[in-house]
Amino acid sequence: MNIRDIAAAANVSVSTVSKVLNQKDHDISEATRERVLAVIKEYNYTPYSNIKETQTGKSFMIALVIHPSLMKRELITTLEQNLSASGYSLLLCTLDASDYSLERQLNVLRSKRVEGIIFHAVDERYIESFNKGNSSGIPSVFLYEKPIANQVCIRYDYSSIAYTAVRLLINHGHTRIGCVLDAASDNSTSAGNGYLRALFESSLSRDESLIISCKSDAHNTHAAFEQLFEQDITALYCQNAVLAASAYTFLHEMNLSIPDEVSIVCGETNELAQILYPPVTSVELPYDTLGKVATKSILDMVETHAVRPKSLSIEPVIHKGDSLALPSACRTKIAVIGNMTMDIIISTKKIPSPGELIVSNNIFSTPGGKGINQAIGAGKLGGFVYAIGRLGDDAEGHTISDTLSTYNIKTDGIYIDGSTSTGKAFIAVPDGNNSCVISYPGANSFFDVEQLNKCTHLLTNTDYCLISTELAPEVVAYAIKRCQKLNVKIFLKPSTTGKIEQTLLRKIDYLVPNEAELAVLAGGNDTIQEKAERLYHMCQNTIIVTLGARGCYLKNSEYSHFFRAAPFTPVDTTGAANCFISALAVSLGEGNDLPYSICFATYAAGLSVTQQGTQLSFPSRAQLDIYQDDIHAMYVECGL
């Protein structure tokens, strides 16, 4: 733009513009002067800019022209860092959300002598205006949803975010999926299209009542979620983190747990999404990748002066959280009947000898007992779990109950006894060795057949029941008989305190003793294989002997096989066996065969020993899924 263009835009003569520029405007009215200055500022006019533009010096400046609705910190940060590493600076220029004319912005960029432009537009009107105004041919890279003819374009498809998220929910067995869109977002239509495309490709019928577009304030979102949950949905796709946070709040108010009763996938990953609990599973465009590809593309054009029209595609990525699970009707249903205690864990250099005083370097309390540990172990891996047991009406009992609720464990089967205290276990954990335990049963001593009989409805339609023999023998016997009658598969973790009647042993599907417990059950001083063989002939079902750092041994009618341990350095082995049993039940419930399920459980138990405590060290499904390749390799290695 030259001085004649400024004069025409201000509707004055060229001499008037010259006088204003040179501050010789004493004979010009204030209104005219202000009008001329406004035009000069609007178009960022610099005298002799046409001469400056012919200079050969480089500015080493790249501009990002972006619509305000598309601002993403990750994109801008990546562009700035990558350009800086190549010796360039980033100039940020935002578009006017209400004006498609880009003449002012382009004049600014020309005056700054930018060497290249990364143009991030929200629709084709901005692109048309840009192409018309970029008469000087500044090298440009476009970030847009569709290919642009004769241009370098990095494609990102907003509809693919919703599409990927909804396909993820469908792949987990959900068919009634609500879609919550942000009415104020320019991308809500694309998100809705992605949702519908995922349904169509999965042969699921389109139901308009499951699609809600609302503003992000509390009143509107609450009403939207109320409307959706009248439609018997099992999962939600939320377009952004604000809507996901509102969904979390609504579900908490409705006493609906995530992901046990409702799964959620969010179409955005930001600071808000990252503080949601349980951690939300999200799908988003990889803005850091978008920034890296854009930087390379624009610098190739600027430094080689070669413009080769091309279209590159950036696909969305999935960030796994703990908000996604199978619908409750499809998930493995597990009942856990066992003792419940508050564990006092004492770290020591060694186990004291009689009369010896040992100083502990660390001591802490955490909910424990086989009933608690097995329930949480299964729950964290995606099982639908009912805990059945007895607690005292005291601080420890309430802490345990709250902890179970935190992990979405159903507590309908827990009786709170006001006449006694919660059980306790004092666990000494010496450096590098297996732990030893002193137990005070407390309320567990009063867990009787009458209480269990009131809970048998929880066993109906249950896949597996995990039973601990630390309860009273008559309770264990009753639990085994009820499970057998209801066709519930039984896992039993024995103890060293006594034997089990042989008639009961034959009713157990999976007997999981450790080496000491195997010796009590089978007797003798012979090898593990021989003891397991003898015990197998007594019960005629599956025996899995846990061997700590040596792995485990499987014996049944089909297999006699040692499985190695997972390659993790042990810190605290307290809950490893319980974690193993929980993971084994979950994997079998998902239809995996026994050898694979043992490999799956071995890695779960291996992860559990890498830090102190029990529940906190038990892996979530997302954490265990990281080792899928290792689990599969172990499965192939065993050759079964």
PDB file of C-alpha atoms in Angstrom, residues 86-352:
ATOM      1  CA  SER A  86      16.441 -22.782  13.406  1.00  0.00           C
ATOM      2  CA  GLY A  87      17.261 -19.123  14.093  1.00  0.00           C
ATOM      3  CA  TYR A  88      13.805 -17.675  13.383  1.00  0.00           C
ATOM      4  CA  SER A  89      11.320 -15.693  15.474  1.00  0.00           C
ATOM      5  CA  LEU A  90       7.551 -16.193  15.634  1.00  0.00           C
ATOM      6  CA  LEU A  91       5.165 -13.279  15.079  1.00  0.00           C
ATOM      7  CA  LEU A  92       1.598 -13.936  16.264  1.00  0.00           C
ATOM      8  CA  CYS A  93      -1.214 -12.272  14.320  1.00  0.00           C
ATOM      9  CA  THR A  94      -4.849 -12.966  15.275  1.00  0.00           C
ATOM     10  CA  LEU A  95      -7.765 -12.762  12.887  1.00  0.00           C
ATOM     11  CA  ASP A  96     -10.802 -10.609  13.483  1.00  0.00           C
ATOM     12  CA  ALA A  97     -13.621 -12.999  14.354  1.00  0.00           C
ATOM     13  CA  SER A  98     -16.198 -10.681  12.750  1.00  0.00           C
ATOM     14  CA  ASP A  99     -14.264  -9.459   9.689  1.00  0.00           C
ATOM     15  CA  TYR A 100     -13.089 -11.701   6.872  1.00  0.00           C
ATOM     16  CA  SER A 101     -10.978  -8.959   5.281  1.00  0.00           C
ATOM     17  CA  LEU A 102      -7.276  -9.593   5.913  1.00  0.00           C
ATOM     18  CA  GLU A 103      -5.884  -6.469   4.259  1.00  0.00           C
ATOM     19  CA  ARG A 104      -4.843  -4.867   7.544  1.00  0.00           C
ATOM     20  CA  GLN A 105      -3.143  -8.001   8.868  1.00  0.00           C
ATOM     21  CA  LEU A 106      -1.273  -8.603   5.616  1.00  0.00           C
ATOM     22  CA  ASN A 107      -0.044  -5.010   5.541  1.00  0.00           C
ATOM     23  CA  VAL A 108       1.303  -5.476   9.053  1.00  0.00           C
ATOM     24  CA  LEU A 109       3.131  -8.624   7.992  1.00  0.00           C
ATOM     25  CA  ARG A 110       4.580  -6.978   4.897  1.00  0.00           C
ATOM     26  CA  SER A 111       5.799  -4.021   6.950  1.00  0.00           C
ATOM     27  CA  LYS A 112       7.501  -6.448   9.337  1.00  0.00           C
ATOM     28  CA  ARG A 113       9.068  -8.182   6.312  1.00  0.00           C
ATOM     29  CA  VAL A 114       8.017 -11.644   7.471  1.00  0.00           C
ATOM     30  CA  GLU A 115       9.570 -14.376   5.367  1.00  0.00           C
ATOM     31  CA  GLY A 116       6.794 -16.911   5.690  1.00  0.00           C
ATOM     32  CA  ILE A 117       3.255 -17.305   7.004  1.00  0.00           C
ATOM     33  CA  ILE A 118       1.594 -20.242   8.757  1.00  0.00           C
ATOM     34  CA  PHE A 119      -2.112 -19.608   8.241  1.00  0.00           C
ATOM     35  CA  HIS A 120      -4.527 -21.344  10.647  1.00  0.00           C
ATOM     36  CA  ALA A 121      -8.072 -20.557   9.498  1.00  0.00           C
ATOM     37  CA  VAL A 122     -11.486 -21.660  10.644  1.00  0.00           C
ATOM     38  CA  ASP A 123     -13.308 -21.559   7.283  1.00  0.00           C
ATOM     39  CA  GLU A 124     -12.805 -21.019   3.551  1.00  0.00           C
ATOM     40  CA  ARG A 125     -13.810 -17.340   3.573  1.00  0.00           C
ATOM     41  CA  TYR A 126     -10.629 -16.468   5.452  1.00  0.00           C
ATOM     42  CA  ILE A 127      -8.578 -18.559   3.023  1.00  0.00           C
ATOM     43  CA  GLU A 128     -10.094 -16.820  -0.015  1.00  0.00           C
ATOM     44  CA  SER A 129      -9.414 -13.417   1.529  1.00  0.00           C
ATOM     45  CA  PHE A 130      -5.839 -14.414   2.368  1.00  0.00           C
ATOM     46  CA  ASN A 131      -5.072 -15.680  -1.126  1.00  0.00           C
ATOM     47  CA  LYS A 132      -6.510 -12.507  -2.643  1.00  0.00           C
ATOM     48  CA  GLY A 133      -4.534 -10.232  -0.317  1.00  0.00           C
ATOM     49  CA  ASN A 134      -1.184 -12.041  -0.461  1.00  0.00           C
ATOM     50  CA  SER A 135      -0.281 -10.387  -3.753  1.00  0.00           C
ATOM     51  CA  SER A 136       3.417 -10.251  -2.912  1.00  0.00           C
ATOM     52  CA  GLY A 137       3.468 -14.031  -2.691  1.00  0.00           C
ATOM     53  CA  ILE A 138       4.837 -14.492   0.816  1.00  0.00           C
ATOM     54  CA  PRO A 139       5.517 -18.255   1.221  1.00  0.00           C
ATOM     55  CA  SER A 140       2.598 -19.757   3.129  1.00  0.00           C
ATOM     56  CA  VAL A 141       1.598 -23.020   4.791  1.00  0.00           C
ATOM     57  CA  PHE A 142      -2.056 -23.619   5.612  1.00  0.00           C
ATOM     58  CA  LEU A 143      -3.441 -25.516   8.598  1.00  0.00           C
ATOM     59  CA  TYR A 144      -6.983 -26.523   7.675  1.00  0.00           C
ATOM     60  CA  GLU A 145      -9.538 -29.333   7.722  1.00  0.00           C
ATOM     61  CA  LYS A 146      -9.487 -29.909   3.940  1.00  0.00           C
ATOM     62  CA  PRO A 147      -6.879 -29.898   1.169  1.00  0.00           C
ATOM     63  CA  ILE A 148      -6.392 -26.504  -0.515  1.00  0.00           C
ATOM     64  CA  ALA A 149      -5.686 -26.468  -4.246  1.00  0.00           C
ATOM     65  CA  ASN A 150      -2.174 -25.423  -5.290  1.00  0.00           C
ATOM     66  CA  GLN A 151      -1.068 -24.839  -1.693  1.00  0.00           C
ATOM     67  CA  VAL A 152       0.936 -26.561   0.996  1.00  0.00           C
ATOM     68  CA  CYS A 153      -1.730 -27.680   3.466  1.00  0.00           C
ATOM     69  CA  ILE A 154      -1.407 -29.640   6.704  1.00  0.00           C
ATOM     70  CA  ARG A 155      -4.777 -31.244   7.251  1.00  0.00           C
ATOM     71  CA  TYR A 156      -6.388 -31.851  10.622  1.00  0.00           C
ATOM     72  CA  ASP A 157      -9.913 -33.161  10.754  1.00  0.00           C
ATOM     73  CA  TYR A 158     -11.902 -32.090  13.821  1.00  0.00           C
ATOM     74  CA  SER A 159     -14.577 -34.643  13.029  1.00  0.00           C
ATOM     75  CA  SER A 160     -11.937 -37.372  13.382  1.00  0.00           C
ATOM     76  CA  ILE A 161     -11.543 -36.507  17.077  1.00  0.00           C
ATOM     77  CA  ALA A 162     -15.175 -37.341  17.832  1.00  0.00           C
ATOM     78  CA  TYR A 163     -15.061 -40.255  15.397  1.00  0.00           C
ATOM     79  CA  THR A 164     -12.044 -41.805  17.140  1.00  0.00           C
ATOM     80  CA  ALA A 165     -13.524 -41.210  20.602  1.00  0.00           C
ATOM     81  CA  VAL A 166     -16.877 -42.776  19.760  1.00  0.00           C
ATOM     82  CA  ARG A 167     -15.261 -45.744  17.996  1.00  0.00           C
ATOM     83  CA  LEU A 168     -13.240 -46.271  21.170  1.00  0.00           C
ATOM     84  CA  LEU A 169     -16.466 -46.427  23.180  1.00  0.00           C
ATOM     85  CA  ILE A 170     -18.096 -48.736  20.632  1.00  0.00           C
ATOM     86  CA  ASN A 171     -15.068 -51.048  20.697  1.00  0.00           C
ATOM     87  CA  HIS A 172     -15.562 -51.318  24.460  1.00  0.00           C
ATOM     88  CA  GLY A 173     -19.102 -52.603  23.917  1.00  0.00           C
ATOM     89  CA  HIS A 174     -21.140 -49.402  24.302  1.00  0.00           C
ATOM     90  CA  THR A 175     -24.109 -48.910  21.997  1.00  0.00           C
ATOM     91  CA  ARG A 176     -26.059 -46.190  23.851  1.00  0.00           C
ATOM     92  CA  ILE A 177     -23.612 -43.291  23.660  1.00  0.00           C
ATOM     93  CA  GLY A 178     -24.538 -39.709  24.481  1.00  0.00           C
ATOM     94  CA  CYS A 179     -22.888 -36.846  22.579  1.00  0.00           C
ATOM     95  CA  VAL A 180     -22.486 -33.463  24.310  1.00  0.00           C
ATOM     96  CA  LEU A 181     -21.420 -30.576  22.055  1.00  0.00           C
ATOM     97  CA  ASP A 182     -20.401 -27.018  22.918  1.00  0.00           C
ATOM     98  CA  ALA A 183     -22.951 -24.660  21.344  1.00  0.00           C
ATOM     99  CA  ALA A 184     -20.386 -21.830  21.346  1.00  0.00           C
ATOM    100  CA  SER A 185     -17.725 -23.812  19.468  1.00  0.00           C
ATOM    101  CA  ASP A 186     -17.056 -23.317  15.759  1.00  0.00           C
ATOM    102  CA  ASN A 187     -16.174 -27.011  15.605  1.00  0.00           C
ATOM    103  CA  SER A 188     -19.344 -28.460  17.123  1.00  0.00           C
ATOM    104  CA  THR A 189     -20.789 -29.366  13.712  1.00  0.00           C
ATOM    105  CA  SER A 190     -17.615 -31.251  12.787  1.00  0.00           C
ATOM    106  CA  ALA A 191     -17.662 -33.044  16.144  1.00  0.00           C
ATOM    107  CA  GLY A 192     -21.292 -34.038  15.645  1.00  0.00           C
ATOM    108  CA  ASN A 193     -20.515 -35.356  12.169  1.00  0.00           C
ATOM    109  CA  GLY A 194     -17.677 -37.468  13.567  1.00  0.00           C
ATOM    110  CA  TYR A 195     -20.004 -38.923  16.198  1.00  0.00           C
ATOM    111  CA  LEU A 196     -22.604 -39.845  13.563  1.00  0.00           C
ATOM    112  CA  ARG A 197     -19.991 -41.330  11.206  1.00  0.00           C
ATOM    113  CA  ALA A 198     -18.744 -43.645  13.965  1.00  0.00           C
ATOM    114  CA  LEU A 199     -22.296 -44.850  14.636  1.00  0.00           C
ATOM    115  CA  PHE A 200     -23.013 -45.363  10.936  1.00  0.00           C
ATOM    116  CA  GLU A 201     -19.841 -47.379  10.298  1.00  0.00           C
ATOM    117  CA  SER A 202     -20.674 -49.585  13.295  1.00  0.00           C
ATOM    118  CA  SER A 203     -24.257 -50.138  12.064  1.00  0.00           C
ATOM    119  CA  LEU A 204     -25.701 -48.380  15.115  1.00  0.00           C
ATOM    120  CA  SER A 205     -28.900 -46.444  14.566  1.00  0.00           C
ATOM    121  CA  ARG A 206     -28.890 -42.660  14.699  1.00  0.00           C
ATOM    122  CA  ASP A 207     -30.841 -41.296  17.664  1.00  0.00           C
ATOM    123  CA  GLU A 208     -31.137 -37.501  17.715  1.00  0.00           C
ATOM    124  CA  SER A 209     -32.197 -37.571  21.378  1.00  0.00           C
ATOM    125  CA  LEU A 210     -28.664 -38.675  22.283  1.00  0.00           C
ATOM    126  CA  ILE A 211     -27.056 -35.536  20.774  1.00  0.00           C
ATOM    127  CA  ILE A 212     -27.138 -32.424  22.946  1.00  0.00           C
ATOM    128  CA  SER A 213     -25.679 -29.016  22.072  1.00  0.00           C
ATOM    129  CA  CYS A 214     -25.522 -26.656  25.021  1.00  0.00           C
ATOM    130  CA  LYS A 215     -23.633 -23.762  26.539  1.00  0.00           C
ATOM    131  CA  SER A 216     -20.938 -24.662  29.029  1.00  0.00           C
ATOM    132  CA  ASP A 217     -22.507 -23.041  32.097  1.00  0.00           C
ATOM    133  CA  ALA A 218     -23.651 -25.195  35.017  1.00  0.00           C
ATOM    134  CA  HIS A 219     -27.401 -24.685  34.495  1.00  0.00           C
ATOM    135  CA  ASN A 220     -27.372 -25.688  30.828  1.00  0.00           C
ATOM    136  CA  THR A 221     -25.046 -28.666  31.226  1.00  0.00           C
ATOM    137  CA  HIS A 222     -27.021 -30.052  34.179  1.00  0.00           C
ATOM    138  CA  ALA A 223     -30.231 -29.917  32.159  1.00  0.00           C
ATOM    139  CA  ALA A 224     -28.492 -31.531  29.174  1.00  0.00           C
ATOM    140  CA  PHE A 225     -27.151 -34.423  31.233  1.00  0.00           C
ATOM    141  CA  GLU A 226     -30.536 -34.973  32.870  1.00  0.00           C
ATOM    142  CA  GLN A 227     -32.063 -35.243  29.407  1.00  0.00           C
ATOM    143  CA  LEU A 228     -29.398 -37.683  28.211  1.00  0.00           C
ATOM    144  CA  PHE A 229     -29.568 -39.999  31.191  1.00  0.00           C
ATOM    145  CA  GLU A 230     -33.295 -40.422  30.683  1.00  0.00           C
ATOM    146  CA  GLN A 231     -32.267 -42.327  27.519  1.00  0.00           C
ATOM    147  CA  ASP A 232     -30.453 -45.191  29.329  1.00  0.00           C
ATOM    148  CA  ILE A 233     -27.017 -44.321  27.999  1.00  0.00           C
ATOM    149  CA  THR A 234     -23.902 -46.126  29.239  1.00  0.00           C
ATOM    150  CA  ALA A 235     -21.280 -43.749  27.845  1.00  0.00           C
ATOM    151  CA  LEU A 236     -20.652 -40.088  27.000  1.00  0.00           C
ATOM    152  CA  TYR A 237     -18.578 -38.281  24.411  1.00  0.00           C
ATOM    153  CA  CYS A 238     -17.878 -34.715  25.583  1.00  0.00           C
ATOM    154  CA  GLN A 239     -16.512 -32.305  22.988  1.00  0.00           C
ATOM    155  CA  ASN A 240     -14.229 -30.451  25.407  1.00  0.00           C
ATOM    156  CA  ALA A 241     -12.808 -30.559  28.928  1.00  0.00           C
ATOM    157  CA  VAL A 242     -15.320 -28.085  30.380  1.00  0.00           C
ATOM    158  CA  LEU A 243     -18.196 -30.339  29.344  1.00  0.00           C
ATOM    159  CA  ALA A 244     -16.339 -33.406  30.652  1.00  0.00           C
ATOM    160  CA  ALA A 245     -15.804 -31.704  34.024  1.00  0.00           C
ATOM    161  CA  SER A 246     -19.514 -30.850  34.139  1.00  0.00           C
ATOM    162  CA  ALA A 247     -20.319 -34.499  33.388  1.00  0.00           C
ATOM    163  CA  TYR A 248     -18.101 -35.616  36.277  1.00  0.00           C
ATOM    164  CA  THR A 249     -19.906 -33.210  38.620  1.00  0.00           C
ATOM    165  CA  PHE A 250     -23.345 -34.353  37.472  1.00  0.00           C
ATOM    166  CA  LEU A 251     -22.515 -38.053  37.809  1.00  0.00           C
ATOM    167  CA  HIS A 252     -21.097 -37.489  41.291  1.00  0.00           C
ATOM    168  CA  GLU A 253     -24.326 -35.747  42.310  1.00  0.00           C
ATOM    169  CA  MET A 254     -26.330 -38.662  40.885  1.00  0.00           C
ATOM    170  CA  ASN A 255     -24.136 -41.239  42.702  1.00  0.00           C
ATOM    171  CA  LEU A 256     -23.156 -42.777  39.366  1.00  0.00           C
ATOM    172  CA  SER A 257     -19.565 -44.002  39.278  1.00  0.00           C
ATOM    173  CA  ILE A 258     -17.039 -43.556  36.467  1.00  0.00           C
ATOM    174  CA  PRO A 259     -16.336 -45.895  34.694  1.00  0.00           C
ATOM    175  CA  ASP A 260     -18.332 -48.601  36.504  1.00  0.00           C
ATOM    176  CA  GLU A 261     -21.707 -47.196  35.503  1.00  0.00           C
ATOM    177  CA  VAL A 262     -20.826 -44.568  32.894  1.00  0.00           C
ATOM    178  CA  SER A 263     -17.777 -44.308  30.633  1.00  0.00           C
ATOM    179  CA  ILE A 264     -16.562 -40.905  29.430  1.00  0.00           C
ATOM    180  CA  VAL A 265     -14.222 -39.914  26.600  1.00  0.00           C
ATOM    181  CA  CYS A 266     -13.283 -36.248  26.170  1.00  0.00           C
ATOM    182  CA  GLY A 267     -12.343 -34.522  22.908  1.00  0.00           C
ATOM    183  CA  GLU A 268      -9.685 -32.347  24.515  1.00  0.00           C
ATOM    184  CA  THR A 269      -6.600 -32.716  26.682  1.00  0.00           C
ATOM    185  CA  ASN A 270      -5.669 -29.652  28.720  1.00  0.00           C
ATOM    186  CA  GLU A 271      -4.980 -28.598  32.297  1.00  0.00           C
ATOM    187  CA  LEU A 272      -8.637 -29.017  33.292  1.00  0.00           C
ATOM    188  CA  ALA A 273      -8.903 -32.491  31.751  1.00  0.00           C
ATOM    189  CA  GLN A 274      -5.727 -33.561  33.534  1.00  0.00           C
ATOM    190  CA  ILE A 275      -7.100 -32.859  37.031  1.00  0.00           C
ATOM    191  CA  LEU A 276     -10.287 -34.898  36.637  1.00  0.00           C
ATOM    192  CA  TYR A 277     -10.527 -38.044  38.765  1.00  0.00           C
ATOM    193  CA  PRO A 278     -10.601 -40.779  37.740  1.00  0.00           C
ATOM    194  CA  PRO A 279      -8.269 -39.572  34.956  1.00  0.00           C
ATOM    195  CA  VAL A 280     -10.327 -38.995  31.842  1.00  0.00           C
ATOM    196  CA  THR A 281      -9.596 -40.836  28.610  1.00  0.00           C
ATOM    197  CA  SER A 282      -9.256 -38.222  25.883  1.00  0.00           C
ATOM    198  CA  VAL A 283      -8.741 -37.898  22.146  1.00  0.00           C
ATOM    199  CA  GLU A 284      -7.181 -34.820  20.596  1.00  0.00           C
ATOM    200  CA  LEU A 285      -5.099 -33.582  17.715  1.00  0.00           C
ATOM    201  CA  PRO A 286      -1.360 -33.828  18.439  1.00  0.00           C
ATOM    202  CA  TYR A 287      -0.710 -30.086  18.360  1.00  0.00           C
ATOM    203  CA  ASP A 288       2.985 -30.570  19.008  1.00  0.00           C
ATOM    204  CA  THR A 289       3.205 -32.751  15.889  1.00  0.00           C
ATOM    205  CA  LEU A 290       1.160 -30.202  13.945  1.00  0.00           C
ATOM    206  CA  GLY A 291       3.614 -27.488  15.019  1.00  0.00           C
ATOM    207  CA  LYS A 292       6.690 -29.529  14.062  1.00  0.00           C
ATOM    208  CA  VAL A 293       5.330 -30.397  10.610  1.00  0.00           C
ATOM    209  CA  ALA A 294       4.252 -26.785  10.004  1.00  0.00           C
ATOM    210  CA  THR A 295       7.697 -25.482  10.989  1.00  0.00           C
ATOM    211  CA  LYS A 296       9.515 -27.890   8.686  1.00  0.00           C
ATOM    212  CA  SER A 297       7.159 -27.130   5.793  1.00  0.00           C
ATOM    213  CA  ILE A 298       7.443 -23.332   6.014  1.00  0.00           C
ATOM    214  CA  LEU A 299      11.228 -23.367   6.458  1.00  0.00           C
ATOM    215  CA  ASP A 300      11.598 -25.676   3.455  1.00  0.00           C
ATOM    216  CA  MET A 301       9.694 -23.095   1.392  1.00  0.00           C
ATOM    217  CA  VAL A 302      11.537 -20.069   2.793  1.00  0.00           C
ATOM    218  CA  GLU A 303      15.041 -21.469   2.545  1.00  0.00           C
ATOM    219  CA  THR A 304      14.794 -23.414  -0.720  1.00  0.00           C
ATOM    220  CA  HIS A 305      12.335 -21.040  -2.461  1.00  0.00           C
ATOM    221  CA  ALA A 306      10.591 -24.131  -3.791  1.00  0.00           C
ATOM    222  CA  VAL A 307       6.807 -24.270  -3.545  1.00  0.00           C
ATOM    223  CA  ARG A 308       5.540 -27.796  -4.056  1.00  0.00           C
ATOM    224  CA  PRO A 309       1.798 -27.985  -3.368  1.00  0.00           C
ATOM    225  CA  LYS A 310       1.039 -30.913  -1.102  1.00  0.00           C
ATOM    226  CA  SER A 311      -1.416 -32.092   1.518  1.00  0.00           C
ATOM    227  CA  LEU A 312      -0.237 -33.708   4.757  1.00  0.00           C
ATOM    228  CA  SER A 313      -2.638 -35.300   7.229  1.00  0.00           C
ATOM    229  CA  ILE A 314      -2.378 -35.234  11.037  1.00  0.00           C
ATOM    230  CA  GLU A 315      -4.363 -37.941  12.855  1.00  0.00           C
ATOM    231  CA  PRO A 316      -5.754 -37.635  16.410  1.00  0.00           C
ATOM    232  CA  VAL A 317      -4.114 -39.441  19.310  1.00  0.00           C
ATOM    233  CA  ILE A 318      -5.670 -41.242  22.290  1.00  0.00           C
ATOM    234  CA  HIS A 319      -4.583 -40.434  25.848  1.00  0.00           C
ATOM    235  CA  LYS A 320      -5.613 -43.382  28.009  1.00  0.00           C
ATOM    236  CA  GLY A 321      -7.150 -42.652  31.386  1.00  0.00           C
ATOM    237  CA  ASP A 322      -9.362 -44.581  33.776  1.00  0.00           C
ATOM    238  CA  SER A 323     -12.767 -43.259  32.653  1.00  0.00           C
ATOM    239  CA  LEU A 324     -13.407 -45.984  30.085  1.00  0.00           C
ATOM    240  CA  ALA A 325     -14.647 -49.519  30.736  1.00  0.00           C
ATOM    241  CA  LEU A 326     -16.976 -52.116  29.332  1.00  0.00           C
ATOM    242  CA  PRO A 327     -20.672 -51.522  30.068  1.00  0.00           C
ATOM    243  CA  SER A 328     -21.541 -52.985  33.445  1.00  0.00           C
ATOM    244  CA  ALA A 329     -23.697 -55.627  31.746  1.00  0.00           C
ATOM    245  CA  CYS A 330     -20.659 -56.846  29.765  1.00  0.00           C
ATOM    246  CA  ARG A 331     -17.974 -56.631  32.419  1.00  0.00           C
ATOM    247  CA  THR A 332     -16.568 -59.450  34.504  1.00  0.00           C
ATOM    248  CA  LYS A 333     -18.597 -59.558  37.726  1.00  0.00           C
ATOM    249  CA  ILE A 334     -16.481 -60.490  40.706  1.00  0.00           C
ATOM    250  CA  ALA A 335     -17.494 -60.977  44.330  1.00  0.00           C
ATOM    251  CA  VAL A 336     -14.753 -60.892  46.954  1.00  0.00           C
ATOM    252  CA  ILE A 337     -15.407 -62.555  50.324  1.00  0.00           C
ATOM    253  CA  GLY A 338     -12.573 -62.007  52.734  1.00  0.00           C
ATOM    254  CA  ASN A 339     -11.095 -60.407  55.788  1.00  0.00           C
ATOM    255  CA  MET A 340     -10.782 -56.638  55.939  1.00  0.00           C
ATOM    256  CA  THR A 341      -8.126 -54.926  58.022  1.00  0.00           C
ATOM    257  CA  MET A 342      -6.203 -51.758  58.521  1.00  0.00           C
ATOM    258  CA  ASP A 343      -2.611 -52.692  57.703  1.00  0.00           C
ATOM    259  CA  ILE A 344       0.228 -51.144  59.680  1.00  0.00           C
ATOM    260  CA  ILE A 345       3.278 -51.595  57.472  1.00  0.00           C
ATOM    261  CA  ILE A 346       6.669 -51.449  59.173  1.00  0.00           C
ATOM    262  CA  SER A 347       9.873 -51.194  57.145  1.00  0.00           C
ATOM    263  CA  THR A 348      12.894 -52.830  58.791  1.00  0.00           C
ATOM    264  CA  LYS A 349      16.385 -53.972  57.905  1.00  0.00           C
ATOM    265  CA  LYS A 350      15.465 -57.505  58.977  1.00  0.00           C
ATOM    266  CA  ILE A 351      12.965 -59.517  61.004  1.00  0.00           C
ATOM    267  CA  PRO A 352      13.945 -59.355  64.703  1.00  0.00           C
TER     268      PRO A 352
END
